Coordinates of C-alpha atoms in Angstrom, one line a residue:
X1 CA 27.5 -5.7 -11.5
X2 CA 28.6 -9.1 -9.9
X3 CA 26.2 -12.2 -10.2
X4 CA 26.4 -14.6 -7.5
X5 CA 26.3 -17.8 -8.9
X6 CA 24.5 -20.6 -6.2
X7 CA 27.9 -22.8 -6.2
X8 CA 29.9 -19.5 -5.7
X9 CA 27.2 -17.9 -2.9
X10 CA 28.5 -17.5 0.8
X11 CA 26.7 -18.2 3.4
X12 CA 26.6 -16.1 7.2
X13 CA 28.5 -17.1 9.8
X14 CA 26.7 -18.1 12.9
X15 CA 27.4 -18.7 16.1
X16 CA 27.1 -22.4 16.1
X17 CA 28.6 -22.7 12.5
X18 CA 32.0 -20.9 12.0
X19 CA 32.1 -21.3 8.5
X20 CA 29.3 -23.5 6.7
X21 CA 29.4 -24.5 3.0
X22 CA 28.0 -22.2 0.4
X23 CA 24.4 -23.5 -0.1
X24 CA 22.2 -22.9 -3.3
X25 CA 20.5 -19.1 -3.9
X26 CA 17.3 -20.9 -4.3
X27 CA 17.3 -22.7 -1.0
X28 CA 18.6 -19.5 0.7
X29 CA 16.0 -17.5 -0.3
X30 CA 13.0 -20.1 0.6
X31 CA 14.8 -20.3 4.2
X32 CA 14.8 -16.4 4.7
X33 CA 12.0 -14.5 6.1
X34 CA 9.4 -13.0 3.7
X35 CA 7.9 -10.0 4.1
X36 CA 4.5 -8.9 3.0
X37 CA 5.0 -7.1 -0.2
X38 CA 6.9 -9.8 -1.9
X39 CA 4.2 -12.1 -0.9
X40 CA 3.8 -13.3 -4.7
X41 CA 7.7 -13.6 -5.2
X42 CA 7.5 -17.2 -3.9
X43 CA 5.7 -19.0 -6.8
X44 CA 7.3 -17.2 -9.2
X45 CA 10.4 -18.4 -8.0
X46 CA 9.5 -21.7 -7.5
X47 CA 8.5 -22.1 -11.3
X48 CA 11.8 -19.9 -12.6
X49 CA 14.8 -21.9 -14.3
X50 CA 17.7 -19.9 -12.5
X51 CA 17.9 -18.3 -9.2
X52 CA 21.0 -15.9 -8.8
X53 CA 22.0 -12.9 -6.7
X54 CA 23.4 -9.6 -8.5
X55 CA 25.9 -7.7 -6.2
X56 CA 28.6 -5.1 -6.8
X57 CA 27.8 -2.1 -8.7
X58 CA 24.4 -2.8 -9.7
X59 CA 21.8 0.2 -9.3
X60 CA 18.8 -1.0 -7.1
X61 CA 15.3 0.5 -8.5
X62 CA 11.9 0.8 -6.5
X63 CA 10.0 -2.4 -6.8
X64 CA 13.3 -4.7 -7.0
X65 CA 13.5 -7.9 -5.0
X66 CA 16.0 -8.4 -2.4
X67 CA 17.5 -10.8 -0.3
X68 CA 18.8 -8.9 3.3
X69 CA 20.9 -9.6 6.5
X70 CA 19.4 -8.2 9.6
X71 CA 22.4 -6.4 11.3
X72 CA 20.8 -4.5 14.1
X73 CA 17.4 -4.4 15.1
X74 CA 16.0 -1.2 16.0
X75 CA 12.2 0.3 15.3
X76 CA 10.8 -2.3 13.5
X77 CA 11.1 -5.5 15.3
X78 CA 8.8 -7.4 13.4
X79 CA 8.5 -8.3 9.4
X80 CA 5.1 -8.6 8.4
X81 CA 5.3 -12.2 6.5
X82 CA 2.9 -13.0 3.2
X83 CA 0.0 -14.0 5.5
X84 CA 0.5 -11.3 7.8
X85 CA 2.0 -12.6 10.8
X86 CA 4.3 -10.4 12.5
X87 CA 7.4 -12.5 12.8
X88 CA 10.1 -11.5 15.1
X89 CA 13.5 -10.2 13.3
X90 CA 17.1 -11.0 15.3
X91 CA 19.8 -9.8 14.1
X92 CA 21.4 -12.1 11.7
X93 CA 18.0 -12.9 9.8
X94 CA 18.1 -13.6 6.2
X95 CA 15.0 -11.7 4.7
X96 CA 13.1 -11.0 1.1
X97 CA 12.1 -7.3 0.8
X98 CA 12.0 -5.0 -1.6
X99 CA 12.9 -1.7 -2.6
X100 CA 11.2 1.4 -2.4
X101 CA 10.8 5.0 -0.7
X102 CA 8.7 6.0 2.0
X103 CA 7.1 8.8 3.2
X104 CA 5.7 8.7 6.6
X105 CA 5.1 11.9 8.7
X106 CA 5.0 10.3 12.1
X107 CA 7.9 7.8 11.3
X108 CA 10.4 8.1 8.5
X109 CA 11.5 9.8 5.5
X110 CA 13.2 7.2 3.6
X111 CA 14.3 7.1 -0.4
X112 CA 15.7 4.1 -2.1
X113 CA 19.6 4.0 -2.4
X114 CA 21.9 4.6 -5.0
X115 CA 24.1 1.5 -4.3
X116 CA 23.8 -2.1 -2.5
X117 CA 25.5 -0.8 0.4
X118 CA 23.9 -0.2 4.0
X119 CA 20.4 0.4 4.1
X120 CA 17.3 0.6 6.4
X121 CA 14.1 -1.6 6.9
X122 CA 11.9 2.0 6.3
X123 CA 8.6 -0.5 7.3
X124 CA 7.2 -3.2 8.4
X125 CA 5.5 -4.9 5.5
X126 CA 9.2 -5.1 3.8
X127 CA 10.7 -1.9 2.6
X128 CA 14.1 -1.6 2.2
X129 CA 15.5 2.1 2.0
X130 CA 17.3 4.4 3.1
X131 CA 16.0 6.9 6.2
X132 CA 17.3 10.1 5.7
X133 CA 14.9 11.9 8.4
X134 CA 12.9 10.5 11.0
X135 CA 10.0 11.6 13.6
X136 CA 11.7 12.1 16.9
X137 CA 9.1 9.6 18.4
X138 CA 10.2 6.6 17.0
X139 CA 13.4 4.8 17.8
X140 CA 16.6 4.2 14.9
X141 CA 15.6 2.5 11.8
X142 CA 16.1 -1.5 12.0
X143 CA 19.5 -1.7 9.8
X144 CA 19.7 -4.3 6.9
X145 CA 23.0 -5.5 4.7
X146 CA 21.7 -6.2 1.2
X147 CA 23.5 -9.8 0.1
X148 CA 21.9 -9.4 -3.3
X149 CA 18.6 -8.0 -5.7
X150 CA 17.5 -11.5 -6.9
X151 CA 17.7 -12.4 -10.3
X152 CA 15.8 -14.9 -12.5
X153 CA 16.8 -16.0 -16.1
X154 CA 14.7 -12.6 -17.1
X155 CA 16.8 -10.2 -15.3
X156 CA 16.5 -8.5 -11.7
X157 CA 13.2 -9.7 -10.3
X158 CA 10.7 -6.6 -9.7
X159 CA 7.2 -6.9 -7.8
X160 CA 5.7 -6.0 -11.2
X161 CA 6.6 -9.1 -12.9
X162 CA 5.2 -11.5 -10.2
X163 CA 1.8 -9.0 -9.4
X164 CA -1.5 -10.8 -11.0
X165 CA -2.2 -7.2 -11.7
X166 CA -1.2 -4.7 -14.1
X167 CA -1.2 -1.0 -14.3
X168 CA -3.2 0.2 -17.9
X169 CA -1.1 3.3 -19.2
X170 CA -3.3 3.9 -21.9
X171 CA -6.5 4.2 -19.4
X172 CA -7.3 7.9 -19.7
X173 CA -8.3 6.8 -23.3
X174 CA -10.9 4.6 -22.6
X175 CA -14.2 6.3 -22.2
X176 CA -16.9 3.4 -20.9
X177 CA -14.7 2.4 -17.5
X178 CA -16.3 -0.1 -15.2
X179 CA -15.5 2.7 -12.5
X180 CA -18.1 4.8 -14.4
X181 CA -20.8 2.0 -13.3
X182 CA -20.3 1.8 -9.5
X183 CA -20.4 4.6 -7.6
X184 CA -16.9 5.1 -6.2
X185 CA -16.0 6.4 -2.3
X186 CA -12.6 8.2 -2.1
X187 CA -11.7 8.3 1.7
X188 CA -8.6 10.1 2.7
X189 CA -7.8 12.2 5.8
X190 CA -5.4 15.1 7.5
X191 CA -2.6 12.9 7.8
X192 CA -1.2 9.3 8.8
X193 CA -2.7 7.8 11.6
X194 CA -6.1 10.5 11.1
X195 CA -8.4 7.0 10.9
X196 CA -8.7 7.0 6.9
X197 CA -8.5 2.9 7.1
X198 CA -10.8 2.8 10.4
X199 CA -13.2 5.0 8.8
X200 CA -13.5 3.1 5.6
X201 CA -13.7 -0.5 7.5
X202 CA -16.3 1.1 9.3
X203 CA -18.5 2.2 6.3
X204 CA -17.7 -1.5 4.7
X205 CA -19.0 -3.0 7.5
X206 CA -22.1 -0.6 7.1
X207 CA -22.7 -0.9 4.3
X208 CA -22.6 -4.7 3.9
X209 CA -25.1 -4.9 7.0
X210 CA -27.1 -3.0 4.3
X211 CA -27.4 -5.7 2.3
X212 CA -24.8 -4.1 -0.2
X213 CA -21.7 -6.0 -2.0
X214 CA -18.5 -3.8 -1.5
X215 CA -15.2 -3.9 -3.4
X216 CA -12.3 -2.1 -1.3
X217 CA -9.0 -1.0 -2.0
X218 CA -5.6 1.5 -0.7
X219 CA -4.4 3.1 -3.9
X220 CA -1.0 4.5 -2.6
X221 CA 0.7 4.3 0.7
X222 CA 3.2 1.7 1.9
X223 CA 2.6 -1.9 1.5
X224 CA 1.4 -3.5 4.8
X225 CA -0.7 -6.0 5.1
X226 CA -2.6 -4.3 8.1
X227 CA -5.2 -2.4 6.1
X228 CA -5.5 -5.0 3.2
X229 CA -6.7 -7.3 5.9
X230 CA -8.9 -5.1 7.5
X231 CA -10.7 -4.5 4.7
X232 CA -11.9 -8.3 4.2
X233 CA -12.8 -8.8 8.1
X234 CA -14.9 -5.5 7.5
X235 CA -17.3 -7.4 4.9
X236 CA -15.4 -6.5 1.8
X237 CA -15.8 -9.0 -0.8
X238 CA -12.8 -8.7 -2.5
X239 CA -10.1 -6.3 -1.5
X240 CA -6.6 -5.0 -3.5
X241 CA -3.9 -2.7 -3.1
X242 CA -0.7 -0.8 -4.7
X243 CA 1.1 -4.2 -3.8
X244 CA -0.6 -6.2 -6.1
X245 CA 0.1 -3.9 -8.8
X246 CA 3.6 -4.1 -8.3
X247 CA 4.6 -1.2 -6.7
X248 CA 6.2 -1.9 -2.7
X249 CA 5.4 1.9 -2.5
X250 CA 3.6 5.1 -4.5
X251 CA 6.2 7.4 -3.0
X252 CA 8.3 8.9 -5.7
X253 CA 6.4 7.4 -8.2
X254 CA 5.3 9.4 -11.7
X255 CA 2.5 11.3 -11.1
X256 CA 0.9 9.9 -14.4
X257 CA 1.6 6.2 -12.7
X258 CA 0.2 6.5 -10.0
X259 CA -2.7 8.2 -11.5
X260 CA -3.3 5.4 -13.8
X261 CA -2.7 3.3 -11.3
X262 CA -5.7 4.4 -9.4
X263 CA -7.9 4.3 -12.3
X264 CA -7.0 1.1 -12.6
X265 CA -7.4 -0.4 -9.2
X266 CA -11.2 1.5 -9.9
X267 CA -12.2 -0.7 -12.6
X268 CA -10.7 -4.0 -11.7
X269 CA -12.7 -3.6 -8.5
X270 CA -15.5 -2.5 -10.0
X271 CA -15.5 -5.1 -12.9
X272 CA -15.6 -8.6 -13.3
X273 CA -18.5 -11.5 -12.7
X274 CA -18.8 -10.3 -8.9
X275 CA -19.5 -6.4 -9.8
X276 CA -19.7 -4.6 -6.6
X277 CA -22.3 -2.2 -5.7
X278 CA -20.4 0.5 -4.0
X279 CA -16.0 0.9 -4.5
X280 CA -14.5 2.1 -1.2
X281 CA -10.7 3.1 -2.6
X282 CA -8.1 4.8 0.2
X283 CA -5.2 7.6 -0.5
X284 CA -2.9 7.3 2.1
X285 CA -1.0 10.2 3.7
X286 CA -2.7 14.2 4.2
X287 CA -4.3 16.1 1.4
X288 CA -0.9 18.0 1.0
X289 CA 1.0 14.6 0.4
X290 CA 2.9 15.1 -2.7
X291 CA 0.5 12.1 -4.6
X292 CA -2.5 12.6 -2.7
X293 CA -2.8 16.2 -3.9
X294 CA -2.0 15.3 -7.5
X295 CA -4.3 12.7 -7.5
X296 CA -7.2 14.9 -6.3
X297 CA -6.5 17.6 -8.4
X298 CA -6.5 15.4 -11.3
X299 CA -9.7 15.3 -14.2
X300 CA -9.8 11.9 -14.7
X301 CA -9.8 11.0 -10.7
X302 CA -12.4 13.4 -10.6
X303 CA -14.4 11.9 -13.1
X304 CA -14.4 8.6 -11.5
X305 CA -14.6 9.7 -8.0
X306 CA -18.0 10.4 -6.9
X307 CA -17.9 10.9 -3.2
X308 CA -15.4 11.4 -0.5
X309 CA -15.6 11.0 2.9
X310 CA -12.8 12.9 5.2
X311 CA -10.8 11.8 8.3
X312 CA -9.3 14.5 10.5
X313 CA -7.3 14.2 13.5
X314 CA -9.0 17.4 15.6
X315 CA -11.9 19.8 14.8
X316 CA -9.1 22.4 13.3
X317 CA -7.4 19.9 10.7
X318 CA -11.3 19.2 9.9
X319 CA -12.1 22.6 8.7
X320 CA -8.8 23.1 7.4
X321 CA -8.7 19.8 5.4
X322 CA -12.2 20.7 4.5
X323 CA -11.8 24.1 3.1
X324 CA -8.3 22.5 1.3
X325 CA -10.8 20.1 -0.7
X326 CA -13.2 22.9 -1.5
X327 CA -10.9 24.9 -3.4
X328 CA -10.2 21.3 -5.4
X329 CA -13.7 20.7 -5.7
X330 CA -13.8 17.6 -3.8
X331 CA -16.2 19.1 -0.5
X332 CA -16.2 16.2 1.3
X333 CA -20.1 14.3 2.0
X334 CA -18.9 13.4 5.7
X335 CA -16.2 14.3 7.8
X336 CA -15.3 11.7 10.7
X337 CA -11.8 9.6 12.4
X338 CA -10.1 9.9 15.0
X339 CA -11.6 14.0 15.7
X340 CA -14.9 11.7 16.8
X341 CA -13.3 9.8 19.1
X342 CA -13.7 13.0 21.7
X343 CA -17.0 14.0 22.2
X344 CA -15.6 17.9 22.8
X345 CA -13.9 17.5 19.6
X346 CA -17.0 16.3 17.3
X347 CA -18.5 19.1 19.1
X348 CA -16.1 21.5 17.5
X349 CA -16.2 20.1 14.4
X350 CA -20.0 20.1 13.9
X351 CA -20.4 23.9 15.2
X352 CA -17.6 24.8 12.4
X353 CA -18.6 23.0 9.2
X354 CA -21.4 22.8 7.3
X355 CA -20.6 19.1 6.2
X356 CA -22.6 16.3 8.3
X357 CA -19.9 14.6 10.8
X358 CA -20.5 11.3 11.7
X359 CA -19.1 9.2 14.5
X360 CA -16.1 6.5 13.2
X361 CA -18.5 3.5 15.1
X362 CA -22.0 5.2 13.5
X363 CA -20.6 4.0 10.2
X364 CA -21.0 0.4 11.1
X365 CA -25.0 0.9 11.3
X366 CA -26.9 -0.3 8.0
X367 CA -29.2 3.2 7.7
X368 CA -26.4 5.3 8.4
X369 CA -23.8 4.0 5.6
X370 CA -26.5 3.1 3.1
X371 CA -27.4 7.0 3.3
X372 CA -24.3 8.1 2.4
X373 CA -24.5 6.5 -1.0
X374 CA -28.6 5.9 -1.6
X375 CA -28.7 8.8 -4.2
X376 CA -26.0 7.4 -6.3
X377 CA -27.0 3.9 -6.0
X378 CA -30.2 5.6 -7.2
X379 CA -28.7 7.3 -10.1
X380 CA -26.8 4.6 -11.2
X381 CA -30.4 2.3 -11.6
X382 CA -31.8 4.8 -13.4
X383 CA -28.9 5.1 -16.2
X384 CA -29.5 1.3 -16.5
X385 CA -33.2 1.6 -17.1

């Protein structure tokens, strides 16, 4: 492992500058382009004593911060920046990322690298990794150069230390949970791109126009700011995800972690001075996604989970998907997404299921949203009393 010292660092050569003079680490870094998930990396540098680079042989590990060179720009042609603006990459960019896999049916397949070398920009809200497959949709991964994981005086920075949330390991122990207070809405769908976040904006919106204070939140995934933001322009009042937990991505991530990670993001949005009335909480990905089917076969998810509502991409990968949470236990109250979007298709859907389907856009009305969650709001009044 080499540590790049800022009187030692070298700068790119550009086109208009041959060969500048090295400049300080700290500098370099505030000039690059941020991306999304390392959107609370910037204070914490700003208030750490040292600012270095670590090269050479070092390891990286998911959640690590980075500091890349753009070399070729190829799928994604845009970083997602802290505030989510989508800010066009040219090759020879500087940018902040981080580390972490991905795993994204209808794009890439990407794990985090064994070395500093070569690597990939696996997504848009700042992954770096390395694609190993791809969907024969999309074009070649954008290629980055990592210059260095950045280092404080505490060691290699990680999106853990700078998140203003932490994961509780010891959660399964604790037997009054905030989560147990609020009725919690698990929505999750077929696949990627099935509607999951569309469906539960909608059913925010809903169920704010019902007069009802909602706490939302994606509990795995990639980070992106897309969904995040969503969620607030919906009516949430307060929204979180993976990313301010630390965590870049839930991909390859301990099955315990990301369970308790879950639980977690439950009961700090169900908690607090502003306690919600209703928890909307996404899993990313199909029901047969590695995490998303540990997750809902899991006792403690189960416990805290009191509803979910289903988004399938066609009337079949409805009554598969579910038929796939029946055997888990989880039959979904609703089925809707992007399957409602054809009339022919809801159609199908509604003559093969005995679950209610409802229309992505019906969600949005007041009666309609409220009655997917009156009985518990009702339940949960009466263990008050």
């Amino acid at each position: 492992m080499t540590i790049l010292h800022p009187e030692t660092t070298a700068a790119p050569l550009t086109a208009t500058s041959p060969a500048r003079a090295p400049q300080d680490v700290r500098s370099r870094i505030e000039r690059a382009k941020h991306a999304f998930s390392t959107r609370t990396v910037g204070a914490h540098l700003r208030r750490a004593r040292e600012v270095e680079l670590i090269t050479g042989e070092h390891v990286p590990q998911p959640g690590e911060v980075l500091l890349a060179r753009v070399t070729k720009v190829g799928h994604h042609k845009r970083l997602e920046s802290p505030v989510s603006r989508r800010q066009i990459l040219f090759p020879g960019d500087e940018i902040v990322v981080a580390y972490g896999s991905r795993y994204a049916a209808d794009q890439f397949l990407a794990m985090v690298p064994a070395d500093l070398g070569p690597a990939h920009l696996a997504a848009a809200g700042g992954l770096a990794s390395r694609v190993l497959e791809q969907h024969s949709g999309v074009g070649s991964p954008t290629e980055i150069e990592p210059i260095g994981v950045i280092r404080d005086e505490h060691g290699p920075l990680t999106l853990a230390r700078t998140a203003p949330h932490q994961v509780l390991r010891s959660i399964t122990a604790r037997t009054d949970r905030p989560a147990h207070h609020v009725p919690v809405i698990a929505v999750l769908g077929t696949s990627m791109n099935s509607g999951k976040s569309t469906v539960l904006a909608h059913l925010a919106h809903g169920l704010a126009a019902a007069g009802l204070r909602v706490a939302a939140g994606k509990a795995t995934g990639t980070g992106a700011g897309n969904d995040y933001n969503l969620f607030l322009d919906a009516g949430a009042h307060r929204v979180l995800d993976f990313t301010d937990f630390g965590y870049s991505s839930t991909f390859q991530v301990d099955v315990e972690e990301v369970r308790d990670l879950f639980l977690s993001m439950a009961d700090e949005l169900a908690g607090g001075a502003a306690r919600p009335d209703v928890v909307l909480l996404e899993i990313a990905d199909g029901v047969y996604q590695g995490e998303t089917a540990r997750l809902l076969a899991d006792p403690e998810v189960g416990a805290v989970v009191d509803r979910v509502v289903f988004a399938a991409g066609d009337a079949l990968g409805a009554v598969g998907g579910v038929a796939a949470l029946a055997e888990l236990g989880r039959t979904p109250s609703v089925v809707s997404g992007v399957v409602t979007s054809s009339p022919l298709a809801t159609a199908e859907a509604r003559r093969a299921l005995d679950v209610p389907v409802a229309g992505t856009f019906d969600l949005t009305e007041a009666e309609v949203a409220r009655g997917l969650v009156e009985d518990l709001l009702e339940e949960r009044l009466d263990d008050a009393s």
